Amino acid sequence: ATTEIYTRLVSAASDVYKRQAYIRELQAVSRNINQIAKRANATGTVYRQDIEDIKKAVDEIWRLQRRTLLNQP
């Protein structure tokens, strides 16, 4: 019984850590998109590189989401 409780606690802690890591990565991607939007609003211009950077950021969001969902029981 004690081993089972310990295993559940370790598993729960691991899940929390994984969620926190996912949130940090998602926040970083979101910041990048926000910086591009601020620059576009400030200059009134959207550059080809901005579009490519946003596409990469969206791809990264989907990668993180798939990884998170696949790790769920």
PDB file of C-alpha atoms in Angstrom:
ATOM      1  CA  ALA A   1       0.000   0.000   0.000  1.00  0.00           C
ATOM      2  CA  THR A   2       2.821   2.415   0.866  1.00  0.00           C
ATOM      3  CA  THR A   3       4.616   1.624  -2.397  1.00  0.00           C
ATOM      4  CA  GLU A   4       1.426   2.242  -4.367  1.00  0.00           C
ATOM      5  CA  ILE A   5       0.897   5.623  -2.680  1.00  0.00           C
ATOM      6  CA  TYR A   6       4.520   6.567  -3.345  1.00  0.00           C
ATOM      7  CA  THR A   7       4.183   5.559  -7.000  1.00  0.00           C
ATOM      8  CA  ARG A   8       1.050   7.680  -7.370  1.00  0.00           C
ATOM      9  CA  LEU A   9       2.738  10.675  -5.743  1.00  0.00           C
ATOM     10  CA  VAL A  10       5.792  10.395  -7.990  1.00  0.00           C
ATOM     11  CA  SER A  11       3.548  10.046 -11.041  1.00  0.00           C
ATOM     12  CA  ALA A  12       1.507  13.098 -10.025  1.00  0.00           C
ATOM     13  CA  ALA A  13       4.660  15.142  -9.445  1.00  0.00           C
ATOM     14  CA  SER A  14       5.980  14.099 -12.845  1.00  0.00           C
ATOM     15  CA  ASP A  15       2.704  15.149 -14.490  1.00  0.00           C
ATOM     16  CA  VAL A  16       2.868  18.557 -12.800  1.00  0.00           C
ATOM     17  CA  TYR A  17       6.474  19.031 -13.943  1.00  0.00           C
ATOM     18  CA  LYS A  18       5.570  18.077 -17.534  1.00  0.00           C
ATOM     19  CA  ARG A  19       2.626  20.486 -17.532  1.00  0.00           C
ATOM     20  CA  GLN A  20       4.786  23.298 -16.172  1.00  0.00           C
ATOM     21  CA  ALA A  21       7.430  22.649 -18.848  1.00  0.00           C
ATOM     22  CA  TYR A  22       4.724  22.644 -21.535  1.00  0.00           C
ATOM     23  CA  ILE A  23       3.330  25.940 -20.254  1.00  0.00           C
ATOM     24  CA  ARG A  24       6.809  27.542 -20.236  1.00  0.00           C
ATOM     25  CA  GLU A  25       7.436  26.459 -23.819  1.00  0.00           C
ATOM     26  CA  LEU A  26       4.006  27.653 -24.930  1.00  0.00           C
ATOM     27  CA  GLN A  27       4.577  31.015 -23.250  1.00  0.00           C
ATOM     28  CA  ALA A  28       7.886  31.434 -25.081  1.00  0.00           C
ATOM     29  CA  VAL A  29       6.244  30.734 -28.439  1.00  0.00           C
ATOM     30  CA  SER A  30       3.402  33.101 -27.586  1.00  0.00           C
ATOM     31  CA  ARG A  31       5.867  35.870 -26.707  1.00  0.00           C
ATOM     32  CA  ASN A  32       7.533  35.472 -30.105  1.00  0.00           C
ATOM     33  CA  ILE A  33       4.204  35.791 -31.904  1.00  0.00           C
ATOM     34  CA  ASN A  34       3.312  38.822 -29.787  1.00  0.00           C
ATOM     35  CA  GLN A  35       6.615  40.531 -30.660  1.00  0.00           C
ATOM     36  CA  ILE A  36       5.916  40.010 -34.354  1.00  0.00           C
ATOM     37  CA  ALA A  37       2.405  41.451 -33.946  1.00  0.00           C
ATOM     38  CA  LYS A  38       3.752  44.499 -32.093  1.00  0.00           C
ATOM     39  CA  ARG A  39       6.303  45.145 -34.834  1.00  0.00           C
ATOM     40  CA  ALA A  40       3.635  44.766 -37.531  1.00  0.00           C
ATOM     41  CA  ASN A  41       1.347  47.186 -35.706  1.00  0.00           C
ATOM     42  CA  ALA A  42       4.146  49.688 -35.142  1.00  0.00           C
ATOM     43  CA  THR A  43       5.406  49.678 -38.717  1.00  0.00           C
ATOM     44  CA  GLY A  44       2.171  48.905 -40.571  1.00  0.00           C
ATOM     45  CA  THR A  45       4.116  46.271 -42.488  1.00  0.00           C
ATOM     46  CA  VAL A  46       4.157  42.509 -42.304  1.00  0.00           C
ATOM     47  CA  TYR A  47       7.358  41.017 -43.642  1.00  0.00           C
ATOM     48  CA  ARG A  48       7.743  37.663 -45.333  1.00  0.00           C
ATOM     49  CA  GLN A  49      10.083  36.603 -42.532  1.00  0.00           C
ATOM     50  CA  ASP A  50       7.395  37.512 -39.984  1.00  0.00           C
ATOM     51  CA  ILE A  51       4.970  35.172 -41.736  1.00  0.00           C
ATOM     52  CA  GLU A  52       7.579  32.402 -41.762  1.00  0.00           C
ATOM     53  CA  ASP A  53       8.302  32.979 -38.064  1.00  0.00           C
ATOM     54  CA  ILE A  54       4.601  32.798 -37.225  1.00  0.00           C
ATOM     55  CA  LYS A  55       4.235  29.577 -39.228  1.00  0.00           C
ATOM     56  CA  LYS A  56       7.161  28.090 -37.309  1.00  0.00           C
ATOM     57  CA  ALA A  57       5.634  29.215 -34.017  1.00  0.00           C
ATOM     58  CA  VAL A  58       2.276  27.649 -34.884  1.00  0.00           C
ATOM     59  CA  ASP A  59       4.053  24.428 -35.890  1.00  0.00           C
ATOM     60  CA  GLU A  60       5.822  24.473 -32.524  1.00  0.00           C
ATOM     61  CA  ILE A  61       2.520  24.942 -30.695  1.00  0.00           C
ATOM     62  CA  TRP A  62       1.049  21.938 -32.516  1.00  0.00           C
ATOM     63  CA  ARG A  63       4.177  19.878 -31.784  1.00  0.00           C
ATOM     64  CA  LEU A  64       3.905  20.685 -28.090  1.00  0.00           C
ATOM     65  CA  GLN A  65       0.192  19.921 -28.088  1.00  0.00           C
ATOM     66  CA  ARG A  66       0.668  16.549 -29.800  1.00  0.00           C
ATOM     67  CA  ARG A  67       3.470  15.641 -27.405  1.00  0.00           C
ATOM     68  CA  THR A  68       1.315  16.566 -24.433  1.00  0.00           C
ATOM     69  CA  LEU A  69      -1.705  14.648 -25.688  1.00  0.00           C
ATOM     70  CA  LEU A  70       0.324  11.556 -26.569  1.00  0.00           C
ATOM     71  CA  ASN A  71       1.765  11.453 -23.049  1.00  0.00           C
ATOM     72  CA  GLN A  72      -1.706  11.344 -21.515  1.00  0.00           C
ATOM     73  CA  PRO A  73      -2.978   7.953 -20.357  1.00  0.00           C
TER      74      PRO A  73
END
